Tab-separated table of C-alpha atoms in Angstrom:
chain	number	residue	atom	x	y	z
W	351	UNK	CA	70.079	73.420	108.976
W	352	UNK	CA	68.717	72.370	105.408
W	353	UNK	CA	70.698	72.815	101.920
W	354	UNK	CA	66.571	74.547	101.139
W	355	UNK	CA	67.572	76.925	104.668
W	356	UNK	CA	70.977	77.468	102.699
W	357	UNK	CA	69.808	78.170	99.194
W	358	UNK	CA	67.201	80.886	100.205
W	359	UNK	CA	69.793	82.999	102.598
W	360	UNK	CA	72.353	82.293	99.379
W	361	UNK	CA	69.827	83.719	97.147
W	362	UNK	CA	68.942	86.982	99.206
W	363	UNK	CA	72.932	87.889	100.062
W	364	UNK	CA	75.161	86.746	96.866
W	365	UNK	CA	74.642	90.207	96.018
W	366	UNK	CA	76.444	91.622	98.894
W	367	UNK	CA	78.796	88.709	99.052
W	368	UNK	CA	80.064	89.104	95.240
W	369	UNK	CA	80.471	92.818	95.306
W	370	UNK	CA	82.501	92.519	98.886
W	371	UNK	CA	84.708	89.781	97.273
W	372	UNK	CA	85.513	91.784	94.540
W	373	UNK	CA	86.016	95.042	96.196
W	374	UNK	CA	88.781	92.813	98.096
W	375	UNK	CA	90.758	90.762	94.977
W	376	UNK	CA	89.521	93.900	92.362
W	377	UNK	CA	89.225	90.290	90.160
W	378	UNK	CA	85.432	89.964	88.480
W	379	UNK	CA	86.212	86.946	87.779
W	380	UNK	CA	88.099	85.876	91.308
W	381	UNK	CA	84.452	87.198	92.671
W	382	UNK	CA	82.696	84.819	90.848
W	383	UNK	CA	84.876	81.976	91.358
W	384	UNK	CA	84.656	82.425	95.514
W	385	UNK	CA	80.890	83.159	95.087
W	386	UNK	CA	80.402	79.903	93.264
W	387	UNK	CA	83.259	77.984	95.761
W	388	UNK	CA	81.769	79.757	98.906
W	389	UNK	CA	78.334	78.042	97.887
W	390	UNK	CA	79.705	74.734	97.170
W	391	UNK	CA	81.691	74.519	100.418
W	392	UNK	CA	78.651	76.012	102.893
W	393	UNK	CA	76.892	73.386	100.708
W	394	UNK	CA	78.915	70.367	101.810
W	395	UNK	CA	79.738	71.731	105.365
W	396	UNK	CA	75.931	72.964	105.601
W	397	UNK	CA	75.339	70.069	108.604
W	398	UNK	CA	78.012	71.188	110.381
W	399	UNK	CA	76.554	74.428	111.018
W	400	UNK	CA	75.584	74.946	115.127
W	401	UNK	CA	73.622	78.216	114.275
W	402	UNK	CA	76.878	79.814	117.219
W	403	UNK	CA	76.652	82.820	114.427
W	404	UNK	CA	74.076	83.632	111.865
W	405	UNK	CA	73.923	81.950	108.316
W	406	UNK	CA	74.851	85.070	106.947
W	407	UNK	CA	78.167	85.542	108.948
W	408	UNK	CA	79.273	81.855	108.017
W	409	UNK	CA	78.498	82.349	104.486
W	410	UNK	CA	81.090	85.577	104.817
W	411	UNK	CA	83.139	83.613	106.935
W	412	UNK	CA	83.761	80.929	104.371
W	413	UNK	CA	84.104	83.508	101.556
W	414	UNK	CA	86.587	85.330	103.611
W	415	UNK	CA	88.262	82.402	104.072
W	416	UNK	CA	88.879	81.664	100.699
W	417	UNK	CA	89.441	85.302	99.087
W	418	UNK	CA	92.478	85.293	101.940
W	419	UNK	CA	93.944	82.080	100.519
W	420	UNK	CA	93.596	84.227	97.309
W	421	UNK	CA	95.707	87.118	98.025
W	422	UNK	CA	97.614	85.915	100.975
W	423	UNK	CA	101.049	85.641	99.007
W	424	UNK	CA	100.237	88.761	96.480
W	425	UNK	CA	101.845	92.139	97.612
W	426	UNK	CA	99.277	94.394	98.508
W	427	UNK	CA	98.716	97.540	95.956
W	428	UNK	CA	100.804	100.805	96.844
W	429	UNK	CA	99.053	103.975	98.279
W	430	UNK	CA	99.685	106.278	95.037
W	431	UNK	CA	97.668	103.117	93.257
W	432	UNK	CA	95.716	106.003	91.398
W	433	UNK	CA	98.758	107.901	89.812
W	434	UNK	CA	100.142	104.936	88.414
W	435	UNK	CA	97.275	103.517	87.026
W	436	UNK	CA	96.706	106.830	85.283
W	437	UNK	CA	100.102	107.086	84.008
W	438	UNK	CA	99.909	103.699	82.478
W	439	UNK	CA	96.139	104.497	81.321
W	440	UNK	CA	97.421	108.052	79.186
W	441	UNK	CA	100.001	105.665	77.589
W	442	UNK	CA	97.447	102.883	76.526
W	443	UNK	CA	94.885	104.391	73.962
W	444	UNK	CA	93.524	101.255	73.697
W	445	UNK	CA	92.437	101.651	76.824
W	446	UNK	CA	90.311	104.938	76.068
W	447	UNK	CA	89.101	103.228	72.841
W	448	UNK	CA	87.337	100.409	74.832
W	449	UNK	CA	86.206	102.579	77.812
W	450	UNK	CA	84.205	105.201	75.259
W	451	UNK	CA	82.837	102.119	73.612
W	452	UNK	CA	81.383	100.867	76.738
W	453	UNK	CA	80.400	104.685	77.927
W	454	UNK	CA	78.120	105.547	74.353
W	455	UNK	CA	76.894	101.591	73.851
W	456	UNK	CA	75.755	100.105	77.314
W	457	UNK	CA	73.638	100.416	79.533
W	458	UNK	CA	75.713	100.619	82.482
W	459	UNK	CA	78.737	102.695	80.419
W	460	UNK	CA	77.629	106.295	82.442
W	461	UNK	CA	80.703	107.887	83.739
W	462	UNK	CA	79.041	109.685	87.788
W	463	UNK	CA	81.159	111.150	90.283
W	464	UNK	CA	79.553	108.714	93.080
W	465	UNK	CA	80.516	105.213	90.989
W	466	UNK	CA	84.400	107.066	90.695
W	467	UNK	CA	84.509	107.719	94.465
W	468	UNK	CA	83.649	104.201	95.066
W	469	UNK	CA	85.585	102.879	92.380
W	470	UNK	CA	88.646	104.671	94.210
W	471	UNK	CA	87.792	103.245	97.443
W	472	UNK	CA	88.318	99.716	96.137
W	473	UNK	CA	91.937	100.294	95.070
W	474	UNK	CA	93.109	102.247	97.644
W	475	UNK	CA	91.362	99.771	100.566
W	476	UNK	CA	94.391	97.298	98.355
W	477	UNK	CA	97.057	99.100	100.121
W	478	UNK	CA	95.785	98.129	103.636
W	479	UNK	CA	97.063	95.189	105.504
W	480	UNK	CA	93.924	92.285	104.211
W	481	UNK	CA	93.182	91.818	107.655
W	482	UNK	CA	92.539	95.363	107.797
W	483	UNK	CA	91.060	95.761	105.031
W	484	UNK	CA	88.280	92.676	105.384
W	485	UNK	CA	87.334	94.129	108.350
W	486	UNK	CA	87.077	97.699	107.369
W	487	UNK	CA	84.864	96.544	104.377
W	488	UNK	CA	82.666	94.183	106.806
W	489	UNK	CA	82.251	96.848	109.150
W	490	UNK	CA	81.981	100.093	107.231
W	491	UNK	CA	80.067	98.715	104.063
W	492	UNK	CA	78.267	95.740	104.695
W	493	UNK	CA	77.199	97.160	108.413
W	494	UNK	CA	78.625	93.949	109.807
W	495	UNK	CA	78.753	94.269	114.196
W	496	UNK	CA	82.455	93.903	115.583
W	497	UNK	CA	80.894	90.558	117.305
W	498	UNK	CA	79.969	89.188	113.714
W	499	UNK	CA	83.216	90.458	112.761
W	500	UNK	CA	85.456	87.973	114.517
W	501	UNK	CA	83.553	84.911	114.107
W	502	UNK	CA	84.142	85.786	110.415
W	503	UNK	CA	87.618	86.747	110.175
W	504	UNK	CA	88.434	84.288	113.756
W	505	UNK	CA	90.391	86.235	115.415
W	506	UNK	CA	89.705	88.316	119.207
W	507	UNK	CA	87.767	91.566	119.712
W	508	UNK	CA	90.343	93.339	120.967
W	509	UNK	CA	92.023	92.416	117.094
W	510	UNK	CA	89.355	93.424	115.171
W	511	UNK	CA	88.754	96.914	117.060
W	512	UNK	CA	92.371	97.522	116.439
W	513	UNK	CA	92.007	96.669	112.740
W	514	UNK	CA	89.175	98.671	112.488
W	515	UNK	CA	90.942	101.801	114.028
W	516	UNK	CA	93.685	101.427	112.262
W	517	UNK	CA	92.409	101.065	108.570
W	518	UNK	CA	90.321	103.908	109.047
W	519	UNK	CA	92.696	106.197	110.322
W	520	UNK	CA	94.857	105.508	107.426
W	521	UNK	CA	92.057	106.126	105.049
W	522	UNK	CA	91.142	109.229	105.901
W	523	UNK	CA	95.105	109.875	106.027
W	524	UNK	CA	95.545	109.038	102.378
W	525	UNK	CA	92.195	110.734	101.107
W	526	UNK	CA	93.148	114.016	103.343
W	527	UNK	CA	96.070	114.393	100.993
W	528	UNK	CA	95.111	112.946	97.766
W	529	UNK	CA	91.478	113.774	96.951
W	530	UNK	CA	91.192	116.870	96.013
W	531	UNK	CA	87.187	116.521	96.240
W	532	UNK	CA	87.748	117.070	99.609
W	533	UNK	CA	91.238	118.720	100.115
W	534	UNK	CA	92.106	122.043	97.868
W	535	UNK	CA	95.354	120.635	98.500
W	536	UNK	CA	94.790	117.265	97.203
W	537	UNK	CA	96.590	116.104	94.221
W	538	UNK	CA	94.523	113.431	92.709
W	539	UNK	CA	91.587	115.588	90.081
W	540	UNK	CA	90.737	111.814	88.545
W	541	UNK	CA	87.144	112.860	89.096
W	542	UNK	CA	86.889	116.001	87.481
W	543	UNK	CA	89.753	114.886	85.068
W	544	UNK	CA	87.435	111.788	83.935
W	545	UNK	CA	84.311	113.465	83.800
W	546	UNK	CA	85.756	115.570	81.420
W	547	UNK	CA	86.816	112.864	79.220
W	548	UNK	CA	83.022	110.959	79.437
W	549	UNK	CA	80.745	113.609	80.129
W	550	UNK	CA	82.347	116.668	78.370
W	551	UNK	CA	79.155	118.870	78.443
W	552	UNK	CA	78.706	118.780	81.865
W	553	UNK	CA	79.813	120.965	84.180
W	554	UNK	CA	81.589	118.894	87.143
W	555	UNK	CA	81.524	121.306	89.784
W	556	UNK	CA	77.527	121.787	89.535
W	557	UNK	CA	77.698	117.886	89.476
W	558	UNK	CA	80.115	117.611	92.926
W	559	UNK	CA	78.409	119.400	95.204
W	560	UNK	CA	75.238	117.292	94.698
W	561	UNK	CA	77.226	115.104	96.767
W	562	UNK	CA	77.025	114.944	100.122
W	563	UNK	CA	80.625	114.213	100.722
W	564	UNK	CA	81.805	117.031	98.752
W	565	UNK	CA	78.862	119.959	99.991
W	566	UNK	CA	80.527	118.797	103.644
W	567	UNK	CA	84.210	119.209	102.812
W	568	UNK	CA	84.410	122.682	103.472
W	569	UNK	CA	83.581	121.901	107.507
W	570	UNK	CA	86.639	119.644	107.936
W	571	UNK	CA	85.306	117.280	109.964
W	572	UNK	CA	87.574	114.408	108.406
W	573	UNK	CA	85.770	111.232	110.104
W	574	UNK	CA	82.586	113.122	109.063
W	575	UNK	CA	83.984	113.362	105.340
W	576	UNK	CA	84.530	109.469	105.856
W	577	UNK	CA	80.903	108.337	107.034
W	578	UNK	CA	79.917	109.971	103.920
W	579	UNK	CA	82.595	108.244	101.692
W	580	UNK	CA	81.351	104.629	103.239
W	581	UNK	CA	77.654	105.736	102.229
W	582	UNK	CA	78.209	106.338	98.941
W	583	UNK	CA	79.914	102.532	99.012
W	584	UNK	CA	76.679	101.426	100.408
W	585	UNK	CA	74.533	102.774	97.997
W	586	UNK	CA	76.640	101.290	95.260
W	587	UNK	CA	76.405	97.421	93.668
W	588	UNK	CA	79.424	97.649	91.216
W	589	UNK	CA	77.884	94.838	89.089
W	590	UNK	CA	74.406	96.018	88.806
W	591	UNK	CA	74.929	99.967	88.703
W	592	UNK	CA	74.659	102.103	85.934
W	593	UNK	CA	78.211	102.824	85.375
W	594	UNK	CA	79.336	99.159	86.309
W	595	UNK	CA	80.722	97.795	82.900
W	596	UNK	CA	82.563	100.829	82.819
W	597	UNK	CA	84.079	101.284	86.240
W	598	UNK	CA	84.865	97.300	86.024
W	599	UNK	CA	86.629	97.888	82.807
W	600	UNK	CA	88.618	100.203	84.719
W	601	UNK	CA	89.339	98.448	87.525
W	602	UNK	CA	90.526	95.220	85.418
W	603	UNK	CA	92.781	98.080	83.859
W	604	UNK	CA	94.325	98.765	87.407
W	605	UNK	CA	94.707	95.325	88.793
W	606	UNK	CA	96.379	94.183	85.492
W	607	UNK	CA	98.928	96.951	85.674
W	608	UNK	CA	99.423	96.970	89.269
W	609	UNK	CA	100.105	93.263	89.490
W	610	UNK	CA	102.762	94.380	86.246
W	611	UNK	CA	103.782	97.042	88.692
W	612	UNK	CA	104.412	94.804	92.001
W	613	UNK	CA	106.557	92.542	89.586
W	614	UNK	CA	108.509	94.675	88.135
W	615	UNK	CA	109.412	96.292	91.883
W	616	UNK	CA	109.450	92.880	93.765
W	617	UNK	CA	112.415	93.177	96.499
């Protein structure tokens, strides 16, 4: 295998590869520092390679590798993530200040429904185990098979099933009682409540149920409701979307305060 072989399948998958390391370390710039040290390492390494997987799984193998070394001795985010991220947001007008900036002067400022689901994803996927949660993301998002799956995150198939099963289940637990796009019951609005704040002429309901996920809710089907929460995910590149600089804004916002949080609460 050639550093030219390497380069191309770089090229064609640093997309995916950026936006799965940062929907793991919610860090733009931890993203692009893996990215850049995933390259250099496949780089040196690049004879090595047997072709026992494909190039693309080794890349994500490496990357995985080194986001794990990341995060391995942070505390994972907490399940109610979203309330205390909007508690800390009401209290900082700053943050408002720079968010309606962003949403009136670029390009990729638009406040939708869709980015916000996604956006939501990423921070509550920090509450799973990082086993768990690199192999939901590999699986569920980036359509990864459960055989590429172990070769990236080394580990059996029996493990990675059980990961898989497990981080799903507890998804669909925590969005069955939070998200009140798909639960009357739920108590998180963040969706409606933001829309509000960015789009205030628009009427959010006529928005939701343009969404798949949300014109399905009233069926029930809760690992339905979930297929259609990982689709949105796929259709989504949070650096290149039209809301990007905006939902990243926010989601700096929420790993700064949730690393303030974990510190504050360490046992």
């Amino acid at each position: 295998m050639s550093t030219t072989h390497l380069n191309t399948e770089f090229e064609q998958i640093q997309g995916q590869l950026k936006s799965f390391i940062l929907r793991i370390t919610a860090s733009v710039a931890d993203a692009e520092d893996i990215v850049q040290d995933t390259y250099l390492k496949a780089a040196e390494k690049i004879e090595s390679f047997r072709g026992e997987s494909s190039l693309k799984t080794w890349i994500f193998s490496i990357a995985s590798n080194l986001a794990k070394d990341k995060l391995r001795a942070k505390r994972r985010w907490t399940e109610d993530v979203t309330d205390i991220c909007k508690s800390a947001a009401m209290s900082n007008p700053q943050f408002f200040q720079e968010a309606m900036q962003i949403r009136h002067s670029s390009t990729q400022g638009a406040f939708e429904i869709k980015e916000h689901i996604a956006f939501c994803f990423t921070c509550i996927a920090k509450s799973l185990p990082l086993e768990q949660q690199i192999c939901l993301l590999l699986k569920e998002v980036y359509d990864f098979k459960v055989a590429e799956i172990l070769q990236i995150v080394d580990t059996s198939e029996a493990m990675v099933k059980y990961y898989l099963h497990t981080a799903r289940a507890k998804m669909i637990s925590i969005f069955e009682g939070r998200c009140a796009l798909i639960n009357k019951e739920g108590t998180c609005h963040q969706c409606s409540e933001l829309n509000a704040v960015f789009n205030p002429q628009q009427k959010f309901q006529e928005e939701a149920v343009k969404i798949d996920m949300v014109k399905a809710a009233e069926k029930g089907d809760k690992e339905h409701l979930f297929d259609l929460r990982m689709q949105i995910l796929q259709g989504i590149d949070p650096f290149t979307s039209g809301a990007a600089e905006l939902q990243l804004h926010h989601l700096e916002h929420n790993r700064k305060v949730m690393e303030s949080f974990l510190k504050k609460n360490e046992v």
